[in-house]
C-alpha cells in the first residue's frame, strides 16, 4: 500500500471513531443553577455585562446618556447674599428691596399684559455698556425680587458666557453644564442644565463650557428654538438673561435681537453719555429698553442706590 493510501485510510478511521458534532445550543443558567455552583466558580454577571455593552445599538444608547442627569438643586447662602446687598426673603423691607420692587413692576406689566403688544415680553436681558457697572448684581436682585411674587416664577440664565460672575455670587461651580452645552449638543435637554435652588420660585441655567464660537451658537436656530420654548412653555415664568457688556463682546448684541425687553445698567459718575449712546445704538432694534442708574450716591446716608429707572 502506498503512503497516500495509508494516510487516506487513517483519516477514514478517525472520522469513524470521532464524528463531528454540531455545536450545542447555549444554555441560560437560572437562579437554581447558580445556587449549586461551587464557591470557587465566578458568577457569569461580568460576562453578561460585556455582551450587553458589545451590542452596537445598546452601546450607542449608553453613549447618548453618558453624563446626563436629573435636575440638580443647589443651596444658596441667603445670609451671604444679604451681606452683599442682595434682596432676600428675610430682609424684604430693606431699601434695596423696595427699589427693585419699583424696577420690576413695569417689567412684569410688559411681560404679562396681553395688550402690551410686546413679543416675548417675559424674556428680559440685563446688560451694561462696559464691565463693572453692576449688571450681574442687578440681574440677581431682579430675579430674587420677582421670585417673591405670588403669581410668577423666575429663571435666571447666565448668558455672560465669556466671563460668568453669577457662580461666585450664588455658590455653584462655573464648570456646571449650561446654556452653551445645550446649544452645542442636540442630545442635551433643558432639564439637563437647569438647577433648582432653595428659593422656591428661582431656577438657574449656568453659562456652560466655554466655546470659541459662542456668538454663532447664540445666533443659531437652536438658540431661537430654546428661546421660544422658554417664552411659551410656562405662562407664569420670567426669564432673565445676565448678558455680557454690549461694547466689549459681540454675544450681547446677538442676544439683544431676540429679547422682549432689555435693561441697561448705567454706572453713576463713571459711564459717559457718549458710551451710553453707543450702547443704545447696539440694541435699538428692541422695542422696550429700560435704564437703571446704578451706584448713585444717596445724599445724607453715605450709601448707594438705584435711581433714575425709566424707559428709553
CSV table of N, CA and C in Angstrom, one decimal, residues 120-210:
chain,number,residue,atom,x,y,z
A,120,UNK,N,-42.6,88.1,23.2
A,120,UNK,CA,-41.7,87.5,24.2
A,120,UNK,C,-41.3,88.5,25.3
A,121,UNK,N,-42.3,89.2,25.8
A,121,UNK,CA,-42.1,90.2,26.8
A,121,UNK,C,-41.5,89.6,28.1
A,122,UNK,N,-41.7,88.3,28.3
A,122,UNK,CA,-41.1,87.7,29.6
A,122,UNK,C,-39.7,87.3,29.4
A,123,UNK,N,-39.0,87.6,28.3
A,123,UNK,CA,-37.6,87.4,28.1
A,123,UNK,C,-36.9,88.7,28.3
A,124,UNK,N,-36.2,88.9,29.4
A,124,UNK,CA,-35.6,90.1,29.8
A,124,UNK,C,-34.1,90.0,29.9
A,125,UNK,N,-33.4,90.8,29.1
A,125,UNK,CA,-31.9,90.8,29.1
A,125,UNK,C,-31.4,92.0,30.0
A,126,UNK,N,-30.5,91.7,30.9
A,126,UNK,CA,-29.9,92.7,31.7
A,126,UNK,C,-28.4,92.8,31.2
A,127,UNK,N,-28.0,94.0,30.8
A,127,UNK,CA,-26.7,94.2,30.3
A,127,UNK,C,-26.2,95.6,30.7
A,128,UNK,N,-25.0,95.9,30.2
A,128,UNK,CA,-24.4,97.2,30.5
A,128,UNK,C,-23.5,97.6,29.3
A,129,UNK,N,-23.0,98.8,29.3
A,129,UNK,CA,-22.1,99.2,28.3
A,129,UNK,C,-20.7,98.6,28.4
A,130,UNK,N,-20.2,98.7,29.7
A,130,UNK,CA,-18.8,98.2,30.0
A,130,UNK,C,-18.9,97.2,31.2
A,131,UNK,N,-17.8,96.6,31.5
A,131,UNK,CA,-17.8,95.7,32.6
A,131,UNK,C,-17.7,96.5,33.9
A,132,UNK,N,-18.1,95.9,35.0
A,132,UNK,CA,-18.0,96.6,36.3
A,132,UNK,C,-19.1,97.5,36.7
A,133,UNK,N,-20.1,97.6,35.9
A,133,UNK,CA,-21.2,98.6,36.1
A,133,UNK,C,-22.3,98.0,37.0
A,134,UNK,N,-22.2,96.7,37.3
A,134,UNK,CA,-23.2,96.1,38.2
A,134,UNK,C,-24.3,95.4,37.6
A,135,UNK,N,-24.2,94.9,36.3
A,135,UNK,CA,-25.3,94.2,35.7
A,135,UNK,C,-25.6,92.9,36.3
A,136,UNK,N,-24.6,92.1,36.7
A,136,UNK,CA,-24.9,90.8,37.4
A,136,UNK,C,-25.5,91.0,38.7
A,137,UNK,N,-25.1,92.0,39.5
A,137,UNK,CA,-25.7,92.4,40.7
A,137,UNK,C,-27.2,92.7,40.5
A,138,UNK,N,-27.5,93.5,39.5
A,138,UNK,CA,-28.9,93.9,39.2
A,138,UNK,C,-29.7,92.7,38.7
A,139,UNK,N,-29.0,91.8,38.0
A,139,UNK,CA,-29.7,90.6,37.5
A,139,UNK,C,-30.2,89.7,38.6
A,140,UNK,N,-29.3,89.5,39.6
A,140,UNK,CA,-29.6,88.6,40.7
A,140,UNK,C,-30.7,89.3,41.6
A,141,UNK,N,-30.5,90.6,41.8
A,141,UNK,CA,-31.5,91.3,42.6
A,141,UNK,C,-32.9,91.3,42.0
A,142,UNK,N,-32.9,91.5,40.7
A,142,UNK,CA,-34.2,91.4,40.0
A,142,UNK,C,-34.8,90.1,40.0
A,143,UNK,N,-34.0,89.0,39.8
A,143,UNK,CA,-34.5,87.6,39.9
A,143,UNK,C,-35.0,87.3,41.3
A,144,UNK,N,-34.3,87.7,42.3
A,144,UNK,CA,-34.8,87.4,43.7
A,144,UNK,C,-36.0,88.2,44.0
A,145,UNK,N,-36.2,89.4,43.5
A,145,UNK,CA,-37.4,90.2,43.8
A,145,UNK,C,-38.6,89.6,43.1
A,146,UNK,N,-38.4,89.1,41.8
A,146,UNK,CA,-39.5,88.5,41.1
A,146,UNK,C,-39.9,87.2,41.7
A,147,UNK,N,-38.9,86.5,42.3
A,147,UNK,CA,-39.2,85.2,43.0
A,147,UNK,C,-40.1,85.4,44.2
A,148,UNK,N,-40.2,86.6,44.7
A,148,UNK,CA,-41.1,86.9,45.8
A,148,UNK,C,-42.6,87.0,45.4
A,149,UNK,N,-42.8,87.1,44.1
A,149,UNK,CA,-44.2,87.3,43.5
A,149,UNK,C,-45.0,86.1,43.8
A,150,UNK,N,-46.3,86.4,44.1
A,150,UNK,CA,-47.2,85.3,44.3
A,150,UNK,C,-47.6,84.5,43.0
A,151,UNK,N,-47.6,85.2,41.9
A,151,UNK,CA,-48.1,84.6,40.7
A,151,UNK,C,-47.1,84.3,39.6
A,152,UNK,N,-45.8,84.5,39.9
A,152,UNK,CA,-44.8,84.3,38.9
A,152,UNK,C,-43.6,83.6,39.5
A,153,UNK,N,-42.9,82.8,38.6
A,153,UNK,CA,-41.6,82.2,38.9
A,153,UNK,C,-40.6,82.8,38.0
A,154,UNK,N,-39.3,82.6,38.3
A,154,UNK,CA,-38.3,83.2,37.5
A,154,UNK,C,-37.1,82.2,37.2
A,155,UNK,N,-36.6,82.3,36.0
A,155,UNK,CA,-35.5,81.5,35.6
A,155,UNK,C,-34.3,82.5,35.3
A,156,UNK,N,-33.2,82.4,36.0
A,156,UNK,CA,-32.1,83.2,35.8
A,156,UNK,C,-31.0,82.5,34.9
A,157,UNK,N,-30.8,83.0,33.7
A,157,UNK,CA,-29.9,82.4,32.8
A,157,UNK,C,-28.6,83.2,32.7
A,158,UNK,N,-27.4,82.5,33.0
A,158,UNK,CA,-26.1,83.2,32.9
A,158,UNK,C,-25.7,83.1,31.5
A,159,UNK,N,-25.9,84.2,30.8
A,159,UNK,CA,-25.6,84.3,29.4
A,159,UNK,C,-24.2,85.1,29.1
A,160,UNK,N,-23.6,85.4,30.2
A,160,UNK,CA,-22.2,86.0,30.1
A,160,UNK,C,-21.2,84.9,30.0
A,161,UNK,N,-21.2,84.3,28.8
A,161,UNK,CA,-20.6,83.0,28.5
A,161,UNK,C,-19.0,83.2,28.5
A,162,UNK,N,-18.5,84.4,28.4
A,162,UNK,CA,-17.1,84.6,28.4
A,162,UNK,C,-16.5,84.7,29.8
A,163,UNK,N,-17.2,85.5,30.6
A,163,UNK,CA,-16.8,85.8,32.0
A,163,UNK,C,-18.0,85.7,33.0
A,164,UNK,N,-18.5,84.5,33.2
A,164,UNK,CA,-19.7,84.4,34.1
A,164,UNK,C,-19.3,84.8,35.5
A,165,UNK,N,-20.1,85.6,36.2
A,165,UNK,CA,-19.8,86.0,37.6
A,165,UNK,C,-20.9,85.6,38.5
A,166,UNK,N,-22.0,85.1,38.0
A,166,UNK,CA,-23.1,84.6,38.9
A,166,UNK,C,-22.7,83.4,39.7
A,167,UNK,N,-21.9,82.4,39.2
A,167,UNK,CA,-21.5,81.3,40.1
A,167,UNK,C,-20.8,81.7,41.4
A,168,UNK,N,-20.0,82.7,41.4
A,168,UNK,CA,-19.3,83.1,42.6
A,168,UNK,C,-20.3,83.7,43.6
A,169,UNK,N,-21.3,84.4,43.1
A,169,UNK,CA,-22.3,85.0,43.9
A,169,UNK,C,-23.3,84.0,44.5
A,170,UNK,N,-23.7,83.1,43.7
A,170,UNK,CA,-24.7,82.1,44.2
A,170,UNK,C,-24.2,80.8,44.7
A,171,UNK,N,-22.9,80.6,44.5
A,171,UNK,CA,-22.2,79.4,45.1
A,171,UNK,C,-22.3,78.1,44.4
A,172,UNK,N,-22.2,78.1,43.1
A,172,UNK,CA,-22.1,76.9,42.4
A,172,UNK,C,-20.9,76.9,41.4
A,173,UNK,N,-20.4,75.8,41.0
A,173,UNK,CA,-19.2,75.7,40.2
A,173,UNK,C,-19.4,76.3,38.8
A,174,UNK,N,-18.5,77.1,38.3
A,174,UNK,CA,-18.6,77.6,36.9
A,174,UNK,C,-18.4,76.5,35.8
A,175,UNK,N,-18.1,75.3,36.3
A,175,UNK,CA,-17.9,74.1,35.3
A,175,UNK,C,-19.2,73.4,35.1
A,176,UNK,N,-20.3,73.8,35.8
A,176,UNK,CA,-21.6,73.2,35.6
A,176,UNK,C,-22.1,73.3,34.1
A,177,UNK,N,-22.7,72.2,33.6
A,177,UNK,CA,-23.2,72.3,32.2
A,177,UNK,C,-24.3,73.4,32.2
A,178,UNK,N,-24.4,74.0,31.0
A,178,UNK,CA,-25.3,75.1,30.9
A,178,UNK,C,-25.7,75.4,29.5
A,179,UNK,N,-25.9,76.7,29.3
A,179,UNK,CA,-26.5,77.2,28.0
A,179,UNK,C,-25.7,76.8,26.8
A,180,UNK,N,-24.4,76.9,26.8
A,180,UNK,CA,-23.6,76.6,25.6
A,180,UNK,C,-23.6,75.1,25.4
A,181,UNK,N,-23.7,74.3,26.4
A,181,UNK,CA,-23.7,72.8,26.2
A,181,UNK,C,-25.1,72.5,25.6
A,182,UNK,N,-26.1,73.1,26.0
A,182,UNK,CA,-27.4,72.9,25.4
A,182,UNK,C,-27.5,73.3,23.9
A,183,UNK,N,-26.8,74.3,23.6
A,183,UNK,CA,-26.7,74.8,22.2
A,183,UNK,C,-25.8,73.9,21.3
A,184,UNK,N,-24.7,73.4,21.9
A,184,UNK,CA,-23.7,72.7,21.2
A,184,UNK,C,-24.1,71.3,20.9
A,185,UNK,N,-24.8,70.6,21.8
A,185,UNK,CA,-25.1,69.2,21.6
A,185,UNK,C,-26.6,69.0,21.7
A,186,UNK,N,-27.3,68.6,20.5
A,186,UNK,CA,-28.7,68.5,20.5
A,186,UNK,C,-29.3,67.4,21.4
A,187,UNK,N,-28.4,66.5,21.9
A,187,UNK,CA,-28.8,65.4,22.8
A,187,UNK,C,-29.1,65.9,24.2
A,188,UNK,N,-28.6,67.1,24.5
A,188,UNK,CA,-28.9,67.7,25.9
A,188,UNK,C,-30.3,68.2,25.9
A,189,UNK,N,-31.0,68.0,27.0
A,189,UNK,CA,-32.3,68.6,27.2
A,189,UNK,C,-32.3,69.8,28.2
A,190,UNK,N,-33.3,70.5,28.2
A,190,UNK,CA,-33.4,71.7,29.1
A,190,UNK,C,-33.2,71.3,30.5
A,191,UNK,N,-33.9,70.2,30.9
A,191,UNK,CA,-33.8,69.7,32.3
A,191,UNK,C,-32.4,69.3,32.7
A,192,UNK,N,-31.5,69.0,31.7
A,192,UNK,CA,-30.2,68.6,32.0
A,192,UNK,C,-29.3,69.7,32.5
A,193,UNK,N,-29.7,71.0,32.2
A,193,UNK,CA,-28.8,72.1,32.6
A,193,UNK,C,-29.5,73.0,33.6
A,194,UNK,N,-30.8,72.7,33.9
A,194,UNK,CA,-31.5,73.6,34.9
A,194,UNK,C,-31.0,73.2,36.3
A,195,UNK,N,-30.9,74.2,37.2
A,195,UNK,CA,-30.6,73.9,38.6
A,195,UNK,C,-31.7,74.6,39.5
A,196,UNK,N,-32.4,73.8,40.3
A,196,UNK,CA,-33.3,74.3,41.2
A,196,UNK,C,-32.5,74.9,42.4
A,197,UNK,N,-33.1,75.8,43.2
A,197,UNK,CA,-32.5,76.4,44.3
A,197,UNK,C,-33.4,76.3,45.6
A,198,UNK,N,-32.8,76.7,46.7
A,198,UNK,CA,-33.6,76.7,47.9
A,198,UNK,C,-34.6,77.9,48.0
A,199,UNK,N,-34.5,78.7,47.0
A,199,UNK,CA,-35.6,79.8,46.8
A,199,UNK,C,-36.6,79.2,45.9
A,200,UNK,N,-37.8,79.0,46.4
A,200,UNK,CA,-38.8,78.1,45.8
A,200,UNK,C,-39.1,78.4,44.3
A,201,UNK,N,-39.2,79.7,43.9
A,201,UNK,CA,-39.5,80.1,42.6
A,201,UNK,C,-38.4,80.5,41.7
A,202,UNK,N,-37.2,80.2,42.2
A,202,UNK,CA,-36.0,80.6,41.4
A,202,UNK,C,-35.2,79.4,40.9
A,203,UNK,N,-35.0,79.3,39.6
A,203,UNK,CA,-34.3,78.3,38.9
A,203,UNK,C,-33.2,78.9,38.1
A,204,UNK,N,-32.0,78.2,38.0
A,204,UNK,CA,-30.9,78.7,37.3
A,204,UNK,C,-30.5,77.9,36.1
A,205,UNK,N,-29.9,78.5,35.1
A,205,UNK,CA,-29.2,77.9,34.0
A,205,UNK,C,-27.8,78.5,33.9
A,206,UNK,N,-26.7,77.7,34.2
A,206,UNK,CA,-25.4,78.3,34.1
A,206,UNK,C,-25.0,78.6,32.7
A,207,UNK,N,-23.8,79.2,32.5
A,207,UNK,CA,-23.3,79.6,31.2
A,207,UNK,C,-22.9,78.4,30.4
A,208,UNK,N,-22.3,77.4,31.1
A,208,UNK,CA,-21.8,76.2,30.4
A,208,UNK,C,-20.4,76.3,30.0
A,209,UNK,N,-19.9,75.3,29.4
A,209,UNK,CA,-18.5,75.2,29.0
A,209,UNK,C,-18.2,76.2,27.9
A,210,UNK,N,-17.1,76.9,28.0
A,210,UNK,CA,-16.7,77.9,27.0
A,210,UNK,C,-16.5,77.3,25.7
